[in-house]
Structure formats: structure tokens, C-alpha cells
Amino acid sequence: MVSSKPSNKKAFKENRNFNFILILLCLLLVFLGKLDLIAMRNIKAFLFDFWAPVTDVVNKPIKDIAVIFEDVKSTGSLREQNLKLKNENRKLKALNIKAKNQEKELLELRELLNLLPKFKNKIVTGRAVTAPGGVFANTVLINAGRDYGIQIGQPAISSLGLVGYVVNVGLKTSRILLTIDINSMIPVYFNESNWPAVAKGNNGELLEIKFLSSDALLIEGETVETSGHGGRLPPGINVGKVVKGFSGEFYIKPSVDFQRMTYLSIITNKEKISGNYKTFQGFAPLQKPKPSFVFKGLDSSGTRQKGSEN
Amino acid sequence: MTKYNNLIYFFYSLSTSFFFFILLFLLINFEKALGFFSIFNSSTPSLVSIVIYLCIRKLNFTPSNTLMLILGILNDIMASVNLGVSSIFFLLIKLLTENLSSLNLDNNSQQSWFSFTIIFSLSIFAIVLINIVINLSIPDINPLLFHIGTTLILFPIINLAIDLIFFISKLIKTNP
């Protein structure tokens, strides 16, 4: 197994040639892996399952030390944090009352429109086995797999919002591709400016905005949710907020703190709320009008309104 | 007699490689676990590349190509990168370090740090290029620079620590 010493010139040359051949073989393997063959995926899933307990055992002490470090670090700013939390609590109390009123109004409007009910999500929660940091990939391994009904493509969430989606499933483990990964693309919707787009990861802290209409005028600080386009991810999951970069370009800052993920939930399937909604009766919801300047007495299309003639 | 000697040498090299494999495997796990610390939020330093370099240059132990291939694949599985990427990286580090060793350059700590910087930068550049070709997009440069920076900062520290261990062991040997 140990290669010969460099002093032996012939052996050194042979060794170097072998090294070159292996590099070429690896390159071939890389491009084969990109083809996303089912056999390759299965091998990976098996190896994840096999190595997960070992990784878990080796990572545990380091993870515990990291937690102690973070705790010690946070004790220095306890007073500051306490004041901040008190302020936040006061604001949240006011918001809670407002939200309750709006929820009541929303339910009444839903009933009036005879709107189709929302799907009830079934959630499976697993513990993160690995840390998310990486130069070329941002993924997390969790200790729940096919035996809990997890499948490829299902979204992973935390209490703060969307974390990513499942890309590989073993019997006991699942690999989650984080939204910040370069291979991640999420169909999103901007809540205030009402535009759909795609949020693309870049292995950095922010998400790039792709396929956004050239007419779109984004608002800094507006919330971004999953749009549900394509049917892979359910709509309405919080993704993050719009932020402006140094170059004046807009980005999305994920709401999830990827460093503090201990447990992740996977939305495994949807259970429909019982009830017969086939006989749909009611008014179709109006589309939001285009914000345009309208003269008094004219409608948005520019024609004179009937009432204005009198 | 020669047959037995060969057999003994084979088992000796096998056990050394196995020990080295276990060491590097634990190191890969440790490297990944460093991601739990908030300081290594974006990326972790490449400790394995430092160990491979120092093993070849300081300890005169050349790990086999097969070992590098297996370790790289294990690293890819743990990091969920395309299979083969880390193997190329480790094989490149080994190839370049071996070529450097064959030049018989002076092995002082400054020159060592400089040569490691060149070897590491060249290898990482090759890997970045492969990743750009695979993903058809340029990744964020900040985690990459952090990865290179932390690795290059850690190298002299580890190098000095090994020198210190050598020095102490030498002292113990000379003054019983």
C-alpha cells in the first residue's frame, strides 16, 4: 500500500503515471455523478446510512464543545439580549392582537369565497448529524430516512422557514440540500411587490434572484415565500427577506440561521381536510389590479364609466 | 528468505497505511465537525491537505494513491459533493508535493510555507474550475477565500508544533 520512495527514479515515474491515471478516472467519476444515475444515487444513500453513526459519534464531542463556546460567548451580552427581548416582546404583543383580528377577517372572507381548504401537512422531525458549512456543497444529513416516509424532493423546514429540500434518501438517513447551495433553485413569491421569481443559492450567505420580470420593482425588506409553482414545494413557506447588495442589486437573505440547526422537519405528505368541495359555488377571487394612474370618471382600461355621465 | 522478507514488508506497509487511513478519516470527520463553530460558519480549513504535505515532506512517508482515492471518496460522501472531486484534490496535493520533494529544496519553515501555499492554491484552483464546469455557475468567492486563508494560517502553526515535538523527542533521546 505504501508507494516506493522517490529515490527510486523508475518507481517514482510509475507512481506518478498511476497518479495521473487515477486523476483522470476521478474526473470521469465526477461527470458520471453529474448524470444523476439511479445506481449512483442508491450507492450514495447506502454509504450515507453506513457512515452516519460513525460521523455522529465522532462529531458529538466537537458539537458539544461548540455549544459550550457559544453559551460562554452569549453570557457576555445577557443584559443587552434581555433588553432587546423585552422590547421585542412588547412589539409582538401588539402584533398578536392585530394578527388575531386579521385572522378572523381572513376566515370570514374564506368562507364567503367558499375557498378550497388548505392542505394539512404531515411533518417528520429529525436531528442534524452533520454541520452545514462547506466550500463546494451546503448540505445537512438528518437521522430520519425512508422508514419515516421521507422521499426525494420533500421540503425541509425549521421554525423560521424553509431550510432546503431532500436530495438523497437512505433507509435511516436523508440528505438535505440547503437553499444557499449552488445547486438549489426555489420558486418564490415577493409578498409586497407581488412578483414571482426563482431564488438561487450561490454557496454564500445570500440567495440570487433569477427569472424576475424586468417590470418588477422590488421593495427592500419585503418578505419572500415559496410560490408553489411547479408543484414541488408547498406555497407560503417563509424563505427570507429582500436585501440590497453593494452593487444595488437585490438579493434574498434567508430567514433561517443555518449554523444553529439542530432539528429539522420534513413535510412528508399532505392530508386533505374532509369535506365535499366538488360543488364549488361562490365568486372567483378578483386579480389584483395593475397599479396605474386612472383619471376620475375613467376605468383602468381608459373607457368612460357609466355613472360619471350623469 | 527473500519471500518472507517481502511478506513482512507487505504487512508492515499495510499496517502503516491502515493507521494512516484511520488518522486521516478521523481528521476528515474533525474537519467537518468544525463547521459547528460559528467562526467556521462559511467553510472549514483543509487540515487533511496540511497533514498529507507534512507527511511527505517532514516524515518522509508517502501515502499510496489508492489511499488518497478512497479517502477522497469518503470525504465526498460525507460532504455530499460529486464523487471524485476530493480524490482529485488529494491526489493533486500528493503529486505536487512529491514533485517538489524530488527537487530536493531546502526544508526550512518559511520555504515550506511558501511551497505549501503554491501547491494548495494550484490544487484548489483546479477543483474550483471543475466545480464551475459541473455547476455551470461561479460560486461565491468569500467561503473559498476563507477556506484558503484559514488553511494557510493554520499550516505554520501545525508545522511549528511538529517541529517542537521533534525537538523535545530529540532532547529526551540525547539526555536520558
Short mmCIF file of C-alpha atoms in Angstrom, two decimals:
data_model
loop_
_atom_site.label_atom_id
_atom_site.label_comp_id
_atom_site.label_asym_id
_atom_site.label_seq_id
_atom_site.Cartn_x
_atom_site.Cartn_y
_atom_site.Cartn_z
CA MET A 1 0.00 0.00 0.00
CA VAL A 2 2.87 2.39 0.70
CA SER A 3 4.34 3.58 -2.56
CA SER A 4 8.04 3.38 -3.20
CA LYS A 5 10.41 6.16 -2.15
CA PRO A 6 11.14 8.97 -4.60
CA SER A 7 14.81 7.99 -4.63
CA ASN A 8 13.94 5.11 -6.87
CA LYS A 9 13.55 7.00 -10.15
CA LYS A 10 11.73 4.33 -12.15
CA ALA A 11 9.29 3.58 -9.35
CA PHE A 12 8.72 7.30 -8.85
CA LYS A 13 7.87 7.71 -12.54
CA GLU A 14 5.48 4.73 -12.44
CA ASN A 15 3.86 6.11 -9.33
CA ARG A 16 3.37 9.50 -10.99
CA ASN A 17 1.78 7.88 -14.05
CA PHE A 18 -0.55 5.91 -11.79
CA ASN A 19 -1.41 9.18 -10.02
CA PHE A 20 -2.31 10.77 -13.38
CA ILE A 21 -4.47 7.79 -14.37
CA LEU A 22 -6.33 7.99 -11.04
CA ILE A 23 -6.94 11.74 -11.51
CA LEU A 24 -8.41 11.05 -14.95
CA LEU A 25 -10.56 8.26 -13.53
CA CYS A 26 -11.83 10.60 -10.81
CA LEU A 27 -12.68 13.23 -13.43
CA LEU A 28 -14.72 10.59 -15.25
CA LEU A 29 -16.41 9.70 -11.96
CA VAL A 30 -17.27 13.36 -11.33
CA PHE A 31 -19.00 13.70 -14.70
CA LEU A 32 -20.73 10.33 -14.25
CA GLY A 33 -22.00 11.55 -10.88
CA LYS A 34 -23.43 14.65 -12.53
CA LEU A 35 -25.59 12.44 -14.75
CA ASP A 36 -27.54 11.61 -11.58
CA LEU A 37 -27.79 7.88 -12.30
CA ILE A 38 -30.15 5.92 -10.07
CA ALA A 39 -27.47 3.34 -9.26
CA MET A 40 -25.09 6.10 -8.17
CA ARG A 41 -27.80 7.67 -6.02
CA ASN A 42 -28.52 4.31 -4.36
CA ILE A 43 -24.84 3.71 -3.64
CA LYS A 44 -24.58 7.17 -2.09
CA ALA A 45 -27.70 6.58 0.04
CA PHE A 46 -26.31 3.25 1.26
CA LEU A 47 -22.98 4.84 2.16
CA PHE A 48 -24.74 7.72 3.99
CA ASP A 49 -26.61 5.15 6.07
CA PHE A 50 -23.41 3.23 6.71
CA TRP A 51 -21.28 6.18 7.77
CA ALA A 52 -23.90 8.26 9.60
CA PRO A 53 -23.47 6.53 13.03
CA VAL A 54 -19.66 6.85 12.80
CA THR A 55 -19.92 10.53 11.84
CA ASP A 56 -22.43 11.09 14.64
CA VAL A 57 -20.13 9.55 17.27
CA VAL A 58 -17.04 11.45 16.06
CA ASN A 59 -18.92 14.76 15.71
CA LYS A 60 -20.68 14.60 19.09
CA PRO A 61 -17.83 15.82 21.36
CA ILE A 62 -16.91 18.63 18.94
CA LYS A 63 -20.56 19.64 18.64
CA ASP A 64 -20.84 19.76 22.46
CA ILE A 65 -17.68 21.87 22.75
CA ALA A 66 -19.05 24.26 20.10
CA VAL A 67 -22.30 24.60 22.10
CA ILE A 68 -20.32 25.40 25.29
CA PHE A 69 -18.30 28.03 23.40
CA GLU A 70 -21.47 29.65 22.04
CA ASP A 71 -23.03 29.65 25.53
CA VAL A 72 -19.98 31.29 27.07
CA LYS A 73 -19.94 33.86 24.26
CA SER A 74 -23.60 34.73 24.78
CA THR A 75 -23.29 35.20 28.57
CA GLY A 76 -21.31 38.41 27.97
CA SER A 77 -24.25 40.02 26.26
CA LEU A 78 -27.02 38.75 28.56
CA ARG A 79 -28.13 42.22 29.72
CA GLU A 80 -28.27 43.53 26.15
CA GLN A 81 -30.20 40.49 24.99
CA ASN A 82 -32.66 40.81 27.87
CA LEU A 83 -33.47 44.42 26.97
CA LYS A 84 -33.79 43.51 23.30
CA LEU A 85 -36.13 40.62 24.11
CA LYS A 86 -38.30 42.83 26.36
CA ASN A 87 -38.71 45.33 23.53
CA GLU A 88 -39.44 42.57 21.05
CA ASN A 89 -41.99 41.05 23.41
CA ARG A 90 -43.85 44.37 23.71
CA LYS A 91 -43.96 44.72 19.92
CA LEU A 92 -45.09 41.11 19.49
CA LYS A 93 -47.94 41.56 21.95
CA ALA A 94 -49.29 44.45 19.87
CA LEU A 95 -48.81 42.46 16.67
CA ASN A 96 -50.55 39.45 18.16
CA ILE A 97 -53.77 41.40 18.74
CA LYS A 98 -53.60 42.73 15.18
CA ALA A 99 -52.94 39.27 13.76
CA LYS A 100 -55.88 37.76 15.66
CA ASN A 101 -58.26 40.34 14.19
CA GLN A 102 -56.90 39.80 10.70
CA GLU A 103 -57.12 36.03 11.05
CA LYS A 104 -60.78 36.35 11.99
CA GLU A 105 -61.39 38.56 8.97
CA LEU A 106 -59.48 36.14 6.73
CA LEU A 107 -61.57 33.19 7.90
CA GLU A 108 -64.78 35.11 7.20
CA LEU A 109 -63.55 36.02 3.71
CA ARG A 110 -62.52 32.42 3.04
CA GLU A 111 -65.97 31.25 4.00
CA LEU A 112 -67.54 33.89 1.78
CA LEU A 113 -65.45 32.82 -1.21
CA ASN A 114 -66.04 29.14 -0.46
CA LEU A 115 -62.30 28.76 -0.89
CA LEU A 116 -60.78 25.30 -1.18
CA PRO A 117 -59.31 24.32 2.18
CA LYS A 118 -55.61 24.36 2.84
CA PHE A 119 -53.80 21.04 2.92
CA LYS A 120 -52.78 19.74 6.30
CA ASN A 121 -49.09 18.90 6.27
CA LYS A 122 -47.66 15.84 7.93
CA ILE A 123 -44.27 16.55 9.44
CA VAL A 124 -41.35 14.30 10.42
CA THR A 125 -38.59 15.82 12.55
CA GLY A 126 -35.02 14.57 12.57
CA ARG A 127 -31.75 15.57 14.19
CA ALA A 128 -28.97 17.12 12.10
CA VAL A 129 -25.97 14.78 12.13
CA THR A 130 -23.51 16.94 10.20
CA ALA A 131 -22.63 20.65 10.17
CA PRO A 132 -23.75 22.67 7.15
CA GLY A 133 -20.54 24.58 6.30
CA GLY A 134 -18.70 23.77 3.06
CA VAL A 135 -16.93 25.44 0.16
CA PHE A 136 -18.48 23.43 -2.66
CA ALA A 137 -21.63 22.00 -1.08
CA ASN A 138 -24.07 23.07 1.60
CA THR A 139 -25.97 20.03 2.79
CA VAL A 140 -27.11 18.54 6.07
CA LEU A 141 -27.59 14.90 6.97
CA ILE A 142 -30.51 14.06 9.28
CA ASN A 143 -31.21 10.83 11.10
CA ALA A 144 -34.60 10.08 9.51
CA GLY A 145 -35.00 8.30 6.22
CA ARG A 146 -37.27 6.19 4.04
CA ASP A 147 -38.61 4.32 7.08
CA TYR A 148 -40.32 7.57 8.16
CA GLY A 149 -41.84 8.19 4.72
CA ILE A 150 -39.27 10.74 3.56
CA GLN A 151 -38.87 11.00 -0.20
CA ILE A 152 -36.66 12.95 -2.60
CA GLY A 153 -37.91 16.50 -3.25
CA GLN A 154 -39.80 16.98 0.02
CA PRO A 155 -39.19 20.37 1.71
CA ALA A 156 -37.23 20.71 4.94
CA ILE A 157 -38.27 23.47 7.33
CA SER A 158 -37.34 24.91 10.69
CA SER A 159 -39.37 27.19 12.95
CA LEU A 160 -38.04 30.18 10.98
CA GLY A 161 -38.81 28.97 7.47
CA LEU A 162 -37.54 26.94 4.55
CA VAL A 163 -34.20 25.21 5.03
CA GLY A 164 -34.00 23.27 1.77
CA TYR A 165 -35.24 20.05 0.24
CA VAL A 166 -34.38 16.37 0.34
CA VAL A 167 -31.95 15.26 -2.37
CA ASN A 168 -30.99 11.79 -1.21
CA VAL A 169 -32.78 9.29 0.99
CA GLY A 170 -31.41 6.21 2.68
CA LEU A 171 -33.23 3.83 4.97
CA LYS A 172 -32.22 5.67 8.14
CA THR A 173 -30.80 8.98 6.90
CA SER A 174 -31.68 11.78 4.47
CA ARG A 175 -29.50 14.40 2.84
CA ILE A 176 -30.96 17.92 2.64
CA LEU A 177 -29.74 20.42 0.08
CA LEU A 178 -29.81 23.85 1.75
CA THR A 179 -31.32 26.83 -0.04
CA ILE A 180 -27.89 28.53 -0.06
CA ASP A 181 -26.28 25.69 -2.05
CA ILE A 182 -25.23 26.48 -5.62
CA ASN A 183 -27.47 23.70 -6.98
CA SER A 184 -30.60 24.89 -5.14
CA MET A 185 -33.38 26.71 -7.00
CA ILE A 186 -36.63 27.64 -5.24
CA PRO A 187 -39.72 29.18 -6.92
CA VAL A 188 -40.59 32.17 -4.74
CA TYR A 189 -43.11 34.98 -4.49
CA PHE A 190 -42.47 38.52 -3.26
CA ASN A 191 -45.27 39.33 -0.84
CA GLU A 192 -45.49 43.12 -1.20
CA SER A 193 -44.49 43.73 -4.80
CA ASN A 194 -46.44 40.60 -5.92
CA TRP A 195 -43.91 39.15 -8.34
CA PRO A 196 -42.84 35.55 -8.81
CA ALA A 197 -39.19 34.61 -9.33
CA VAL A 198 -36.67 31.88 -8.59
CA ALA A 199 -34.27 32.09 -5.63
CA LYS A 200 -30.93 30.54 -6.48
CA GLY A 201 -28.22 29.64 -3.96
CA ASN A 202 -24.62 30.67 -4.52
CA ASN A 203 -22.74 28.86 -1.70
CA GLY A 204 -22.70 32.22 0.09
CA GLU A 205 -24.97 33.85 2.67
CA LEU A 206 -27.45 35.39 0.23
CA LEU A 207 -29.71 33.98 -2.49
CA GLU A 208 -29.66 35.33 -6.03
CA ILE A 209 -32.93 36.33 -7.70
CA LYS A 210 -33.42 34.74 -11.13
CA PHE A 211 -36.22 34.84 -13.74
CA LEU A 212 -37.68 38.05 -12.31
CA SER A 213 -39.68 40.17 -14.72
CA SER A 214 -37.92 43.30 -15.95
CA ASP A 215 -41.04 45.28 -14.91
CA ALA A 216 -40.70 44.18 -11.30
CA LEU A 217 -39.91 46.80 -8.68
CA LEU A 218 -38.84 45.01 -5.52
CA ILE A 219 -39.14 46.60 -2.09
CA GLU A 220 -36.21 46.32 0.30
CA GLY A 221 -37.20 44.38 3.39
CA GLU A 222 -40.27 42.68 1.89
CA THR A 223 -40.81 39.06 2.82
CA VAL A 224 -40.32 36.23 0.36
CA GLU A 225 -42.29 32.99 0.43
CA THR A 226 -42.37 29.83 -1.66
CA SER A 227 -44.77 30.30 -4.56
CA GLY A 228 -45.59 26.63 -5.02
CA HIS A 229 -45.03 26.92 -8.77
CA GLY A 230 -44.06 23.59 -10.30
CA GLY A 231 -45.83 21.72 -7.51
CA ARG A 232 -42.67 20.51 -5.80
CA LEU A 233 -42.77 22.77 -2.75
CA PRO A 234 -45.96 23.89 -0.99
CA PRO A 235 -46.75 27.62 -1.21
CA GLY A 236 -46.46 30.03 1.70
CA ILE A 237 -43.28 28.79 3.40
CA ASN A 238 -41.16 31.70 4.57
CA VAL A 239 -37.86 31.92 2.65
CA GLY A 240 -36.40 35.24 3.75
CA LYS A 241 -36.29 39.00 3.17
CA VAL A 242 -35.21 41.16 0.25
CA VAL A 243 -31.92 42.98 0.84
CA LYS A 244 -29.94 45.32 -1.36
CA GLY A 245 -26.34 44.48 -2.20
CA PHE A 246 -23.42 46.89 -2.58
CA SER A 247 -23.91 46.97 -6.34
CA GLY A 248 -27.56 47.98 -5.91
CA GLU A 249 -28.76 44.52 -6.94
CA PHE A 250 -31.44 42.79 -4.88
CA TYR A 251 -30.79 39.53 -3.02
CA ILE A 252 -32.75 37.37 -0.62
CA LYS A 253 -31.41 36.93 2.90
CA PRO A 254 -32.63 33.55 4.23
CA SER A 255 -34.60 33.76 7.47
CA VAL A 256 -33.07 30.52 8.72
CA ASP A 257 -29.83 30.58 10.68
CA PHE A 258 -28.12 27.59 9.07
CA GLN A 259 -25.48 27.46 11.78
CA ARG A 260 -27.94 26.83 14.58
CA MET A 261 -29.88 23.98 13.07
CA THR A 262 -30.18 21.10 15.50
CA TYR A 263 -33.52 19.67 14.41
CA LEU A 264 -35.17 19.82 11.01
CA SER A 265 -38.70 18.96 9.97
CA ILE A 266 -39.60 17.38 6.65
CA ILE A 267 -43.06 17.90 5.17
CA THR A 268 -43.67 14.31 4.14
CA ASN A 269 -47.19 14.31 2.71
CA LYS A 270 -50.45 16.19 2.60
CA GLU A 271 -53.70 15.06 4.17
CA LYS A 272 -56.80 16.68 2.81
CA ILE A 273 -59.29 18.01 5.34
CA SER A 274 -62.51 16.03 5.00
CA GLY A 275 -65.44 17.70 3.26
CA ASN A 276 -67.06 17.78 -0.15
CA TYR A 277 -65.71 20.68 -2.14
CA LYS A 278 -66.58 19.38 -5.58
CA THR A 279 -69.67 21.53 -5.79
CA PHE A 280 -67.82 24.80 -5.85
CA GLN A 281 -70.18 27.73 -5.51
CA GLY A 282 -69.17 31.29 -4.99
CA PHE A 283 -67.37 34.19 -6.57
CA ALA A 284 -63.96 33.78 -8.20
CA PRO A 285 -61.36 35.95 -6.46
CA LEU A 286 -60.50 39.10 -8.34
CA GLN A 287 -56.98 39.52 -9.61
CA LYS A 288 -55.08 42.37 -8.06
CA PRO A 289 -55.35 45.37 -10.46
CA LYS A 290 -52.25 46.71 -12.12
CA PRO A 291 -51.09 49.81 -10.28
CA SER A 292 -51.67 52.53 -12.87
CA PHE A 293 -52.75 56.15 -12.89
CA VAL A 294 -56.53 56.40 -13.50
CA PHE A 295 -58.35 59.69 -14.32
CA LYS A 296 -61.54 60.49 -12.48
CA GLY A 297 -64.54 59.06 -14.35
CA LEU A 298 -62.44 56.61 -16.38
CA ASP A 299 -61.84 52.97 -15.55
CA SER A 300 -58.43 51.27 -15.67
CA SER A 301 -58.87 50.44 -19.39
CA GLY A 302 -59.42 54.13 -20.19
CA THR A 303 -63.12 53.94 -21.09
CA ARG A 304 -65.68 56.33 -19.56
CA GLN A 305 -67.59 54.91 -16.61
CA LYS A 306 -71.41 54.83 -16.86
CA GLY A 307 -72.05 56.60 -13.58
CA SER A 308 -69.82 59.55 -14.43
CA GLU A 309 -72.03 60.66 -17.36
CA ASN A 310 -74.81 61.70 -15.00
CA MET B 1 14.19 -15.86 2.93
CA THR B 2 13.58 -13.04 0.45
CA LYS B 3 9.99 -14.24 0.06
CA TYR B 4 9.45 -13.94 3.84
CA ASN B 5 11.10 -10.54 3.89
CA ASN B 6 8.76 -9.35 1.15
CA LEU B 7 5.79 -10.70 3.06
CA ILE B 8 6.89 -8.95 6.25
CA TYR B 9 7.44 -5.72 4.32
CA PHE B 10 4.00 -6.06 2.73
CA PHE B 11 2.28 -6.47 6.12
CA TYR B 12 4.35 -3.66 7.61
CA SER B 13 3.34 -1.27 4.81
CA LEU B 14 -0.27 -2.44 5.02
CA SER B 15 -0.45 -1.72 8.75
CA THR B 16 1.20 1.70 8.29
CA SER B 17 -1.27 2.59 5.55
CA PHE B 18 -4.16 1.37 7.66
CA PHE B 19 -3.01 3.51 10.59
CA PHE B 20 -2.62 6.50 8.26
CA PHE B 21 -6.08 5.86 6.80
CA ILE B 22 -7.69 5.83 10.27
CA LEU B 23 -5.83 9.01 11.20
CA LEU B 24 -6.93 10.84 8.06
CA PHE B 25 -10.50 9.54 8.34
CA LEU B 26 -10.79 10.91 11.88
CA LEU B 27 -9.23 14.15 10.68
CA ILE B 28 -11.81 14.46 7.88
CA ASN B 29 -14.59 13.99 10.44
CA PHE B 30 -12.98 16.56 12.74
CA GLU B 31 -12.67 18.98 9.80
CA LYS B 32 -16.37 18.60 9.02
CA ALA B 33 -17.35 18.94 12.69
CA LEU B 34 -15.51 22.26 12.92
CA GLY B 35 -18.48 23.64 10.99
CA PHE B 36 -20.46 23.61 14.26
CA PHE B 37 -18.31 26.53 15.48
CA SER B 38 -19.68 29.91 14.44
CA ILE B 39 -16.20 31.09 13.38
CA PHE B 40 -16.17 28.42 10.65
CA ASN B 41 -19.64 29.43 9.54
CA SER B 42 -18.93 29.55 5.82
CA SER B 43 -16.20 26.93 5.47
CA THR B 44 -13.67 24.91 7.42
CA PRO B 45 -9.88 24.73 6.88
CA SER B 46 -8.41 21.81 4.95
CA LEU B 47 -6.44 20.01 7.66
CA VAL B 48 -6.06 16.85 5.56
CA SER B 49 -4.06 18.64 2.88
CA ILE B 50 -1.68 20.01 5.56
CA VAL B 51 -1.18 16.52 7.01
CA ILE B 52 -0.56 14.96 3.56
CA TYR B 53 2.01 17.65 2.75
CA LEU B 54 3.82 17.37 6.09
CA CYS B 55 3.84 13.57 5.95
CA ILE B 56 5.60 13.59 2.59
CA ARG B 57 7.98 16.45 3.34
CA LYS B 58 8.76 16.04 7.04
CA LEU B 59 8.09 12.40 7.92
CA ASN B 60 9.24 11.01 4.53
CA PHE B 61 6.12 8.87 4.42
CA THR B 62 4.43 8.76 1.03
CA PRO B 63 0.82 7.62 1.26
CA SER B 64 -0.36 5.46 -1.63
CA ASN B 65 -2.51 6.78 -4.46
CA THR B 66 -5.24 4.23 -3.70
CA LEU B 67 -5.43 5.52 -0.13
CA MET B 68 -5.87 9.08 -1.41
CA LEU B 69 -8.61 7.90 -3.78
CA ILE B 70 -10.54 6.07 -1.03
CA LEU B 71 -10.19 8.97 1.42
CA GLY B 72 -11.34 11.44 -1.20
CA ILE B 73 -14.42 9.38 -1.99
CA LEU B 74 -15.22 9.11 1.74
CA ASN B 75 -14.84 12.87 2.07
CA ASP B 76 -17.16 13.39 -0.90
CA ILE B 77 -19.76 11.11 0.65
CA MET B 78 -19.63 12.98 3.95
CA ALA B 79 -19.76 16.41 2.32
CA SER B 80 -22.21 15.28 -0.39
CA VAL B 81 -20.06 16.68 -3.17
CA ASN B 82 -19.81 14.94 -6.55
CA LEU B 83 -17.89 11.70 -6.11
CA GLY B 84 -14.28 12.10 -7.18
CA VAL B 85 -13.78 15.83 -6.52
CA SER B 86 -11.92 15.44 -3.21
CA SER B 87 -9.94 12.48 -4.58
CA ILE B 88 -8.63 14.71 -7.37
CA PHE B 89 -7.74 17.35 -4.77
CA PHE B 90 -5.83 14.91 -2.53
CA LEU B 91 -4.10 13.25 -5.50
CA LEU B 92 -3.05 16.65 -6.81
CA ILE B 93 -1.66 17.68 -3.40
CA LYS B 94 0.27 14.41 -3.25
CA LEU B 95 1.54 14.64 -6.84
CA LEU B 96 2.73 18.25 -6.50
CA THR B 97 4.36 17.65 -3.09
CA GLU B 98 6.18 14.58 -4.41
CA ASN B 99 7.44 16.56 -7.39
CA LEU B 100 8.62 19.26 -5.02
CA SER B 101 10.39 16.69 -2.86
CA SER B 102 12.21 15.35 -5.89
CA LEU B 103 13.68 18.83 -6.44
CA ASN B 104 15.46 18.49 -3.04
CA LEU B 105 14.71 22.04 -1.94
CA ASP B 106 15.68 23.36 1.47
CA ASN B 107 13.13 22.33 4.07
CA ASN B 108 13.08 25.38 6.33
CA SER B 109 9.75 26.56 7.71
CA GLN B 110 9.47 29.71 5.56
CA GLN B 111 10.16 27.90 2.30
CA SER B 112 7.91 25.09 3.40
CA TRP B 113 5.04 27.52 3.97
CA PHE B 114 5.65 29.16 0.60
CA SER B 115 5.73 25.86 -1.30
CA PHE B 116 2.59 24.66 0.52
CA THR B 117 0.81 27.90 -0.44
CA ILE B 118 1.62 27.29 -4.12
CA ILE B 119 0.65 23.59 -4.01
CA PHE B 120 -2.58 24.22 -2.11
CA SER B 121 -3.60 27.19 -4.27
CA LEU B 122 -2.95 25.27 -7.51
CA SER B 123 -4.92 22.23 -6.29
CA ILE B 124 -7.87 24.31 -5.05
CA PHE B 125 -7.88 26.30 -8.29
CA ALA B 126 -8.18 23.05 -10.28
CA ILE B 127 -11.08 21.92 -8.06
CA VAL B 128 -12.85 25.28 -8.38
CA LEU B 129 -12.54 25.03 -12.17
CA ILE B 130 -14.04 21.52 -12.14
CA ASN B 131 -16.90 22.75 -9.93
CA ILE B 132 -17.59 25.70 -12.23
CA VAL B 133 -17.73 23.35 -15.24
CA ILE B 134 -20.05 20.93 -13.39
CA ASN B 135 -22.44 23.54 -11.96
CA LEU B 136 -22.19 25.99 -14.89
CA SER B 137 -22.09 28.90 -12.46
CA ILE B 138 -19.45 30.74 -10.46
CA PRO B 139 -19.77 30.22 -6.68
CA ASP B 140 -19.50 32.94 -4.05
CA ILE B 141 -15.82 33.71 -3.54
CA ASN B 142 -15.99 34.56 0.20
CA PRO B 143 -16.22 31.00 1.60
CA LEU B 144 -13.47 29.94 -0.80
CA LEU B 145 -11.12 32.72 0.31
CA PHE B 146 -11.91 31.93 3.95
CA HIS B 147 -11.09 28.26 3.30
CA ILE B 148 -7.74 29.12 1.69
CA GLY B 149 -6.94 31.79 4.31
CA THR B 150 -7.61 29.63 7.37
CA THR B 151 -5.68 26.70 5.89
CA LEU B 152 -2.66 28.87 5.14
CA ILE B 153 -2.79 30.42 8.64
CA LEU B 154 -3.03 27.01 10.30
CA PHE B 155 -0.15 25.50 8.29
CA PRO B 156 2.77 27.24 10.06
CA ILE B 157 1.15 26.59 13.46
CA ILE B 158 0.91 22.83 12.78
CA ASN B 159 4.39 22.86 11.22
CA LEU B 160 5.83 24.55 14.32
CA ALA B 161 4.01 22.12 16.60
CA ILE B 162 5.57 19.15 14.74
CA ASP B 163 9.00 20.80 14.90
CA LEU B 164 8.54 21.28 18.65
CA ILE B 165 7.60 17.61 19.10
CA PHE B 166 10.69 16.58 17.11
CA PHE B 167 12.85 18.91 19.17
CA ILE B 168 11.53 17.60 22.50
CA SER B 169 11.91 13.96 21.43
CA LYS B 170 15.47 14.71 20.30
CA LEU B 171 16.21 16.30 23.69
CA ILE B 172 14.84 13.29 25.51
CA LYS B 173 16.93 10.95 23.36
CA THR B 174 20.18 12.88 23.87
CA ASN B 175 19.71 13.48 27.63
CA PRO B 176 18.43 10.26 29.17
#
